[in-house]
XYZ file of C-alpha atoms in Angstrom:
613
model
C -0.069 -0.350 0.108
C 2.920 2.275 0.644
C 4.831 1.627 -2.677
C 0.849 1.692 -4.443
C 0.388 5.334 -2.320
C 3.694 7.155 -3.563
C 3.103 5.393 -6.882
C -0.077 7.455 -7.121
C 1.152 10.542 -6.109
C 3.855 10.377 -8.568
C 1.308 9.659 -11.957
C -0.625 12.264 -10.537
C 1.637 14.827 -10.148
C 3.332 14.160 -13.635
C 0.338 14.335 -15.418
C -1.404 17.199 -13.571
C 1.913 19.438 -13.436
C 3.381 17.705 -16.848
C 6.667 17.553 -14.376
C 9.721 16.407 -16.259
C 10.344 12.984 -14.786
C 13.180 13.606 -12.965
C 11.620 15.853 -10.476
C 8.476 14.109 -9.655
C 10.030 12.249 -6.814
C 11.171 14.774 -4.396
C 8.449 16.946 -5.430
C 6.466 14.104 -3.780
C 8.489 13.090 -0.873
C 8.927 17.062 -0.590
C 4.997 17.138 -0.426
C 4.419 14.267 1.548
C 7.048 15.162 4.115
C 4.900 18.917 4.474
C 1.601 17.336 4.273
C 2.772 14.744 7.785
C 4.265 17.512 9.140
C 1.627 19.966 9.243
C -0.522 16.951 10.890
C 1.944 16.685 13.340
C 2.098 20.395 14.230
C -2.394 20.369 14.495
C -1.768 17.139 16.355
C -2.853 14.492 14.401
C 0.166 12.606 13.286
C -1.312 9.345 13.134
C -4.668 10.360 11.315
C -2.661 12.775 8.331
C -0.381 10.050 7.537
C -3.416 7.654 6.965
C -5.197 9.724 5.173
C -2.016 10.763 2.779
C -1.590 7.131 2.514
C -5.207 6.218 1.232
C -5.495 9.451 -0.832
C -2.226 7.933 -3.184
C -3.512 4.435 -2.953
C -7.579 5.501 -4.066
C -5.289 7.269 -6.955
C -3.005 4.385 -7.668
C -6.209 2.718 -7.717
C -8.047 4.965 -10.117
C -5.083 5.396 -12.439
C -5.229 1.163 -12.244
C -8.572 1.446 -13.845
C -7.684 3.855 -16.822
C -4.972 2.255 -17.525
C -6.530 -1.272 -17.818
C -9.546 0.659 -19.682
C -6.766 2.257 -22.045
C -7.980 5.597 -20.913
C -4.243 6.143 -19.714
C -0.629 5.048 -20.679
C 2.590 5.402 -18.869
C 5.144 7.184 -21.026
C 7.874 5.088 -19.112
C 11.463 5.414 -20.832
C 13.862 2.406 -20.332
C 16.817 4.635 -21.147
C 20.419 3.744 -20.196
C 20.929 6.549 -17.701
C 17.785 5.539 -15.978
C 18.760 1.928 -15.743
C 22.002 2.764 -14.625
C 20.710 4.612 -12.049
C 17.872 2.259 -10.911
C 20.899 -0.638 -10.574
C 23.004 1.631 -8.897
C 20.990 2.940 -6.487
C 19.369 -0.758 -5.490
C 22.845 -1.772 -3.943
C 22.997 1.308 -1.787
C 20.102 0.616 -0.717
C 19.785 -2.868 -0.067
C 23.653 -1.813 2.000
C 20.844 0.642 3.854
C 18.848 -1.976 4.343
C 21.415 -3.888 6.516
C 23.364 -0.931 8.077
C 22.751 -0.117 11.565
C 22.875 3.484 13.131
C 26.124 3.857 14.698
C 27.124 7.932 14.520
C 27.040 9.723 18.184
C 23.743 12.263 16.793
C 21.632 9.466 15.636
C 21.010 8.677 19.435
C 21.397 12.544 20.966
C 18.491 13.742 18.636
C 17.798 12.189 15.157
C 16.740 8.578 15.990
C 15.263 8.962 19.383
C 12.869 11.648 18.279
C 11.466 8.753 15.388
C 11.485 6.379 18.180
C 9.147 8.560 20.167
C 6.896 9.879 16.846
C 6.402 6.486 16.107
C 5.615 5.102 19.619
C 3.379 8.272 20.477
C 2.208 9.143 17.720
C 3.006 12.802 18.347
C 5.423 15.347 18.131
C 7.873 15.599 21.207
C 6.570 18.484 23.584
C 7.704 20.052 26.020
C 7.574 17.061 28.765
C 9.226 14.790 26.525
C 12.022 14.002 28.756
C 13.589 11.788 26.119
C 14.326 14.923 23.745
C 17.290 17.028 25.068
C 17.226 19.362 21.557
C 13.593 20.010 21.577
C 14.070 23.030 19.110
C 15.469 20.955 16.278
C 12.824 21.315 13.282
C 10.910 17.725 12.440
C 11.089 18.120 8.371
C 12.809 14.825 7.557
C 11.408 12.905 10.830
C 7.957 13.491 9.546
C 8.453 11.984 5.943
C 10.645 8.841 7.870
C 7.148 8.903 10.250
C 5.389 8.399 7.167
C 7.025 5.321 6.132
C 7.842 3.773 9.097
C 4.831 3.965 10.422
C 3.492 1.683 7.463
C 6.888 0.073 6.521
C 8.303 -0.945 9.641
C 10.009 0.785 12.601
C 13.009 -0.604 12.605
C 16.891 1.123 12.356
C 17.336 -0.475 8.761
C 13.746 1.179 7.402
C 14.683 4.514 8.890
C 17.708 4.325 6.687
C 15.874 3.201 4.085
C 13.506 6.149 4.227
C 16.057 8.880 4.503
C 17.795 7.140 1.715
C 15.085 7.961 -0.360
C 15.037 11.655 -0.012
C 18.498 11.619 -0.797
C 18.359 9.651 -3.935
C 15.060 11.061 -4.934
C 17.512 14.642 -5.129
C 20.174 12.642 -7.128
C 17.627 11.648 -9.816
C 16.299 15.244 -9.720
C 19.582 16.339 -10.390
C 19.998 15.195 -13.882
C 16.710 17.498 -15.054
C 18.915 19.964 -15.898
C 19.752 17.954 -18.898
C 17.514 18.885 -22.136
C 19.813 17.348 -24.380
C 18.970 13.292 -23.335
C 20.334 11.577 -26.283
C 24.044 12.886 -25.149
C 24.839 10.541 -22.316
C 28.296 12.086 -22.306
C 26.267 14.947 -19.907
C 24.676 12.279 -17.997
C 27.877 10.700 -17.582
C 29.838 13.807 -16.894
C 27.327 14.751 -14.038
C 26.881 11.323 -12.806
C 31.048 11.624 -12.100
C 30.438 15.294 -10.916
C 27.218 13.502 -7.944
C 29.750 10.982 -6.995
C 32.529 13.273 -6.211
C 30.048 14.564 -3.461
C 30.379 11.636 -1.385
C 34.273 12.756 -0.843
C 33.227 15.396 1.036
C 30.226 13.086 2.755
C 32.553 11.043 4.256
C 32.871 12.326 7.527
C 28.925 10.816 8.248
C 28.272 8.687 4.995
C 24.462 8.555 4.150
C 24.272 5.321 6.495
C 22.638 7.392 9.497
C 19.999 10.098 9.927
C 21.849 13.196 10.385
C 20.891 15.881 8.033
C 24.046 18.049 6.607
C 24.289 15.727 3.529
C 20.679 17.187 2.864
C 20.916 20.921 3.038
C 23.581 21.168 0.052
C 21.478 18.518 -2.094
C 18.256 20.214 -1.670
C 19.520 23.474 -2.675
C 20.913 21.853 -5.306
C 17.953 20.248 -6.543
C 16.076 24.281 -6.349
C 19.037 25.138 -8.720
C 18.417 22.191 -10.648
C 14.367 22.909 -11.184
C 15.158 26.662 -11.607
C 17.526 26.301 -14.460
C 15.448 23.776 -15.715
C 12.416 25.978 -16.177
C 14.278 29.049 -16.693
C 11.450 30.096 -19.507
C 8.698 28.728 -17.391
C 9.159 30.541 -14.078
C 5.804 30.139 -12.671
C 6.109 25.964 -12.938
C 9.096 26.172 -11.136
C 7.976 28.372 -8.524
C 5.188 25.574 -8.239
C 8.273 22.889 -8.058
C 10.375 24.463 -5.590
C 7.672 25.553 -3.185
C 7.529 22.154 -0.948
C 11.022 21.322 -1.836
C 12.328 24.824 -0.362
C 9.309 24.248 2.122
C 10.896 20.710 3.562
C 14.514 22.046 3.322
C 13.987 24.843 5.607
C 12.550 22.335 8.218
C 15.201 19.669 8.113
C 17.450 21.553 9.833
C 17.938 25.253 11.668
C 19.942 26.077 9.191
C 17.986 25.284 6.251
C 16.815 28.651 5.952
C 20.018 29.476 5.220
C 20.392 27.487 2.281
C 16.812 27.781 0.957
C 17.794 31.308 1.320
C 20.456 30.836 -1.715
C 18.284 28.821 -3.710
C 15.786 31.561 -3.599
C 18.602 34.321 -4.644
C 19.127 31.994 -7.754
C 15.407 32.544 -8.202
C 15.096 36.119 -7.635
C 18.478 36.329 -10.150
C 16.710 34.198 -12.961
C 13.528 36.419 -12.737
C 15.627 39.791 -12.884
C 17.306 38.393 -15.760
C 14.169 37.630 -17.574
C 12.340 40.435 -16.851
C 11.683 41.028 -20.364
C 9.240 38.099 -19.897
C 5.889 38.399 -18.089
C 7.600 40.693 -15.337
C 4.967 41.566 -12.719
C 3.535 37.388 -13.418
C 6.566 35.558 -12.691
C 7.187 38.280 -10.270
C 3.924 37.181 -8.180
C 4.557 33.702 -8.671
C 8.313 34.489 -7.061
C 7.228 35.970 -4.273
C 3.923 33.280 -3.696
C 6.431 30.463 -3.723
C 9.001 32.025 -1.371
C 5.578 32.553 0.662
C 4.504 29.307 0.875
C 8.072 27.846 1.248
C 8.093 29.865 4.382
C 5.155 28.538 5.734
C 6.297 25.412 7.906
C 9.333 27.332 9.175
C 7.141 29.973 10.145
C 4.541 27.798 11.565
C 7.755 25.490 13.493
C 8.710 29.309 14.915
C 5.139 29.593 16.430
C 4.898 26.179 17.574
C 8.214 26.207 19.101
C 7.130 29.569 20.616
C 3.713 28.331 21.839
C 4.250 24.905 22.563
C 7.997 25.113 23.756
C 7.873 28.311 26.089
C 10.588 28.693 28.634
C 12.244 25.323 27.578
C 16.068 26.291 26.750
C 17.706 24.916 23.978
C 20.671 24.503 22.287
C 22.224 26.994 20.170
C 19.529 29.497 21.096
C 20.968 32.775 19.851
C 22.137 35.145 22.834
C 20.872 33.105 25.685
C 22.345 35.303 27.859
C 21.489 38.756 27.253
C 23.622 40.000 29.775
C 26.448 39.037 27.975
C 28.234 40.365 24.519
C 29.520 37.006 23.203
C 26.582 34.729 24.839
C 28.460 34.324 28.142
C 32.029 34.518 26.496
C 34.866 36.204 27.467
C 36.991 38.377 25.078
C 39.723 35.919 25.335
C 37.736 32.869 24.704
C 36.697 34.831 21.711
C 39.896 35.118 20.469
C 40.366 32.044 20.782
C 37.479 30.758 18.871
C 38.545 32.776 15.487
C 42.089 31.983 15.977
C 40.966 28.034 16.181
C 38.617 28.835 13.496
C 40.421 30.487 10.615
C 43.082 27.875 11.150
C 40.567 25.225 10.699
C 38.874 27.051 7.191
C 42.769 27.677 6.397
C 43.928 23.882 7.064
C 45.846 22.586 3.993
C 45.398 19.251 4.858
C 41.475 19.393 5.709
C 39.216 17.976 3.215
C 36.780 21.131 3.180
C 39.633 23.013 1.747
C 41.375 20.916 -0.319
C 37.765 20.492 -2.028
C 36.949 24.341 -2.587
C 40.430 24.992 -3.362
C 40.761 21.656 -6.049
C 36.679 23.241 -8.016
C 38.156 26.626 -7.786
C 40.978 25.076 -10.031
C 39.180 23.064 -12.114
C 36.459 25.524 -12.417
C 38.848 28.335 -13.607
C 40.633 26.014 -15.722
C 37.794 25.148 -17.239
C 36.237 28.655 -18.222
C 39.540 29.514 -19.327
C 40.170 26.958 -21.665
C 36.765 27.253 -22.979
C 37.386 31.066 -23.910
C 40.764 30.144 -25.419
C 40.144 26.804 -26.879
C 36.639 26.150 -27.583
C 35.824 29.799 -28.140
C 32.742 29.580 -26.039
C 31.618 32.296 -23.309
C 30.920 29.889 -20.278
C 28.654 30.546 -17.312
C 30.718 28.916 -14.937
C 33.049 31.530 -14.116
C 29.862 33.580 -12.983
C 28.985 30.784 -10.959
C 32.435 30.526 -9.374
C 32.176 34.445 -8.555
C 28.345 33.501 -6.915
C 29.361 30.467 -5.020
C 32.450 31.931 -3.293
C 30.551 34.963 -2.225
C 28.381 32.170 -0.719
C 31.168 29.957 0.963
C 32.607 33.399 2.562
C 29.039 34.337 3.909
C 28.370 30.687 5.298
C 31.832 30.473 7.044
C 31.089 34.014 8.430
C 27.482 32.856 9.829
C 29.122 29.531 11.163
C 32.168 31.672 12.799
C 29.036 33.725 14.792
C 27.228 30.541 15.502
C 30.754 29.772 17.830
C 30.567 33.217 19.145
C 27.300 34.096 19.627
C 25.357 30.722 20.206
C 26.733 27.406 20.771
C 28.460 26.589 24.391
C 31.865 27.728 25.529
C 32.881 23.800 25.716
C 31.683 23.395 22.038
C 32.568 26.768 20.832
C 36.180 26.374 21.921
C 36.435 23.116 20.425
C 34.744 23.552 17.377
C 32.485 21.325 17.524
C 30.854 19.913 14.844
C 32.734 22.196 12.261
C 33.852 19.368 9.612
C 30.208 18.521 9.544
C 29.447 22.463 8.678
C 32.214 22.865 6.525
C 31.473 19.381 4.646
C 27.655 20.893 3.368
C 29.104 23.815 2.380
C 31.874 22.376 0.330
C 28.786 19.997 -1.092
C 26.635 22.991 -2.499
C 29.865 24.778 -4.141
C 31.081 21.970 -5.791
C 27.862 20.594 -6.671
C 26.980 24.287 -8.293
C 29.804 24.260 -10.169
C 28.671 20.501 -11.816
C 25.227 21.549 -12.385
C 26.614 25.055 -14.067
C 29.435 23.056 -16.064
C 26.638 20.262 -17.197
C 24.736 23.381 -18.701
C 27.910 24.691 -19.972
C 28.910 21.784 -21.803
C 25.413 20.690 -23.462
C 25.674 23.954 -25.012
C 28.864 23.889 -26.203
C 27.768 20.788 -28.847
C 27.822 21.867 -33.055
C 24.889 20.591 -33.183
C 21.832 20.353 -30.873
C 19.665 16.953 -31.111
C 17.018 17.636 -33.589
C 19.078 19.662 -35.729
C 20.917 16.897 -37.530
C 20.056 13.149 -38.030
C 21.370 11.471 -34.802
C 24.421 9.233 -36.069
C 25.610 12.784 -38.493
C 25.018 14.506 -34.049
C 29.346 15.876 -34.569
C 30.730 18.139 -36.375
C 33.815 15.200 -37.082
C 35.110 11.923 -36.733
C 37.745 13.687 -33.842
C 34.805 15.517 -32.530
C 32.770 11.944 -31.962
C 35.946 10.277 -30.457
C 36.615 12.649 -28.144
C 32.942 12.132 -26.920
C 32.935 8.528 -26.911
C 36.171 8.725 -24.344
C 35.065 11.468 -22.491
C 31.964 9.121 -22.015
C 34.226 6.358 -20.889
C 36.787 8.438 -17.876
C 33.773 9.477 -16.944
C 31.840 6.605 -16.073
C 35.001 5.105 -14.785
C 35.369 7.878 -12.756
C 31.575 8.109 -11.118
C 32.283 4.238 -10.669
C 35.284 4.568 -8.818
C 33.911 7.177 -6.591
C 30.364 5.305 -5.868
C 32.760 1.509 -5.282
C 34.820 3.922 -2.831
C 31.414 4.938 -0.853
C 29.796 1.445 -0.936
C 32.848 0.150 0.332
C 33.587 2.503 2.927
C 29.978 2.091 4.022
C 30.078 -1.569 3.749
C 33.112 -1.559 5.824
C 30.924 0.511 8.633
C 28.171 -2.078 8.303
C 30.763 -5.135 9.060
C 32.644 -3.610 12.224
C 29.103 -2.741 13.674
C 29.724 -5.813 15.972
C 32.307 -4.257 17.584
C 30.508 -0.715 18.163
C 29.087 0.492 21.447
C 25.269 0.480 20.021
C 25.745 -3.377 19.167
C 27.082 -3.944 22.408
C 23.885 -1.783 24.359
C 21.533 -3.454 22.038
C 22.989 -7.245 23.246
C 22.223 -6.344 26.707
C 19.311 -4.611 26.536
C 17.243 -4.885 23.614
C 15.417 -2.635 21.344
C 12.609 -1.726 23.730
C 9.318 -0.437 22.635
C 6.101 0.028 24.609
C 2.575 0.257 23.639
C 1.094 3.932 23.523
C 4.606 5.678 23.994
C 4.504 4.962 27.467
C 8.332 5.994 28.583
C 10.597 3.135 31.320
C 10.919 5.153 34.137
C 13.022 3.151 36.121
C 16.823 4.447 36.900
C 19.539 3.126 34.856
C 22.776 3.004 35.935
C 25.226 2.054 32.438
C 29.053 0.656 33.251
C 31.340 0.333 30.781
C 35.151 1.922 30.477
C 35.662 5.466 28.688
C 37.595 4.162 25.722
C 37.364 7.376 22.995
C 35.228 9.037 25.865
C 32.308 7.039 25.413
C 31.333 7.596 28.925
C 32.330 11.197 29.688
C 30.700 12.593 26.035
C 27.633 10.747 26.635
C 27.485 8.843 24.281
C 27.041 5.433 25.956
C 24.218 7.284 27.714
C 22.467 8.400 24.594
C 22.322 4.917 23.311
C 20.916 3.439 26.556
C 18.030 6.356 26.771
C 16.990 4.773 22.572
C 17.068 1.440 23.633
C 15.315 1.215 26.741
C 13.210 3.993 25.905
C 14.077 5.313 29.339
C 14.578 9.196 30.448
C 16.553 8.649 33.124
C 19.850 7.224 32.428
C 23.766 7.660 33.670
C 27.050 5.991 32.913
C 29.787 5.365 34.691
C 33.048 4.445 34.257
C 34.698 3.394 37.689
C 33.902 2.349 40.942
C 34.577 3.592 43.939
C 34.421 1.548 46.743
C 33.709 3.540 49.758
C 31.007 4.955 47.669
C 29.460 2.306 46.113
C 26.309 1.902 48.177
C 25.600 5.400 48.382
C 25.576 5.300 44.215
C 23.762 2.458 43.812
C 20.631 3.702 46.235
C 19.265 6.255 43.458
C 19.093 3.498 40.835
C 16.645 0.520 39.967
C 19.006 -0.727 37.645
C 23.076 -1.348 36.901
C 23.494 -2.069 33.478
C 26.985 -3.363 32.810
C 27.659 -2.849 29.040
C 31.722 -3.464 29.220
C 32.758 -5.066 32.222
C 36.540 -5.249 33.630
C 38.478 -7.020 36.279
C 38.007 -4.157 38.830
C 34.329 -4.274 38.345
C 33.740 -7.466 38.662
C 36.112 -7.694 41.942
C 33.971 -4.866 43.722
C 30.398 -6.032 42.266
C 31.872 -9.766 43.867
C 33.240 -8.704 46.792
C 30.151 -6.351 48.289
C 27.475 -7.963 46.257
C 28.409 -11.850 45.865
C 27.771 -11.244 41.973
C 30.120 -11.999 38.895
C 29.671 -8.870 37.353
C 29.617 -9.837 34.048
C 28.076 -8.072 31.166
C 24.420 -8.080 31.869
C 21.643 -6.324 33.483
C 21.348 -6.534 37.397
C 18.225 -5.443 39.338
C 19.519 -3.425 42.404
C 17.398 -4.793 45.259
C 16.952 -3.827 48.982
C 15.680 -5.840 51.942
C 12.280 -4.944 53.512
C 13.845 -2.813 56.245
C 14.889 -0.610 53.488
C 18.246 -0.883 55.083
C 21.446 1.263 52.592
C 24.043 -1.088 54.165
C 26.359 -2.721 51.573
C 25.590 -6.260 53.151
C 21.680 -5.826 52.394
C 21.991 -4.789 49.270
C 21.209 -7.746 46.474
C 21.828 -7.142 42.646
C 19.908 -9.751 40.902
C 21.374 -10.869 37.386
């Protein structure tokens, strides 16, 4: 039913709006996400999801009847590109379905929010003790909820659901191509898109983090606007739900959506001789509609979370200039930030430098050798300005908003930087694809296909270009696939796996949380206890808000410590822990869950404590 529902919406969208096939999946996914999101804000998350599912199923049924009676014909072109894209995507979806959550932020926010939504069929509220960062928007969470509600709530289904968003975006990028028979364009763009995975290597796509979604959704805005440059009203209609979802993917989504809207306004002004007023009204209406999800979230935060302190609240300490930081701390932050931005060995810096050089070199080559004036150099200037402004904004985040301990170590910098590098590189690749398309001597249709080259030599160069681009794309995609496979194979050595083996992954009816108090014990390897990684995993697995962690017992304080908990969960045992637990409580202290009990008198002396395995 879920597959049929989404198919029904896609057929309806394509027929009603006459959209290019590449834009249909991302348009439908974005619209569904916004629909579920609105239902969640209204307090009808589950009924809204059911209504959306039913509507799509009915549409699929209608189209099925029409096809049966030959009243509608599906125009499905089986092209080489579509075949290769589907095959490549299936490999990654198979791997996602076999993967499990590992990254820290899955358990600190993204996965636990989903678990609560699926358990309660409602958005988290101010009383949601499991959710620490309540001001994070719920855009992608709404879409993943819709998929998981009807396809299962396992971690694998969560990853596949987010994968649908990612691959629908990548598919949409190929909609920028108008010369459908020029396979070199597809090969070139595929190689460029594959390169983007190099800058996403710190988080991969096998997690629920959204830092990669932000730039690729923005690239979709670029592709749609560029493709429908002469049909700006249609472009505005298509990008409204996409930009609307982008704004509620993460707080910084408004920045990325703003970049896309700046490009839309630029295209509108550049084509002001074409229905200036009509197109201008469409542009304003599109921006206004896209702002609705973000405005509703802002209102929801002000109304439902009044008085709740959230991470990254700007100027939380109003009595200070720099959000509670001293001038010396600000100097340290600025110094470390500059060093990190211009670190010659860092992947973001190397990416920006490499794509600057390639874009500049390509523009010069086109001007001198091909005698073509490519737009690439203009895109290069514009995107460099975007990068500079983005970095300035991130620096402001560290100084004015982020807590001092995190700001002084530039927490999350690599992810923030990777997002803008993906946008920078992807924007240049899209522009270069358009320039390359306009460079062909003949347009498809002007002459017979077999004669669509200026000379035999140009056709030979074309074929070699296809081979090189395909080889590059395959190599990069295989590298990404192998990297994800290595992570998947190493899952049994990770902390989430160890916790799952002890506690299981617990789901309770009607969203009832486990109110018991748990104390987790494990070694502090890689700071897994002191940085709260263990505790977040424990909260997610147990669906319990009262979880603490410890990496060492102090013999004189053991009774006092354990008296505050109902269970001791030993995730990783060591000699000292086993010795103390055996000495004081007569238990082995091996990995497992121990229930803490007292005798009927309620005594707190160590000799009346019993830990039951």
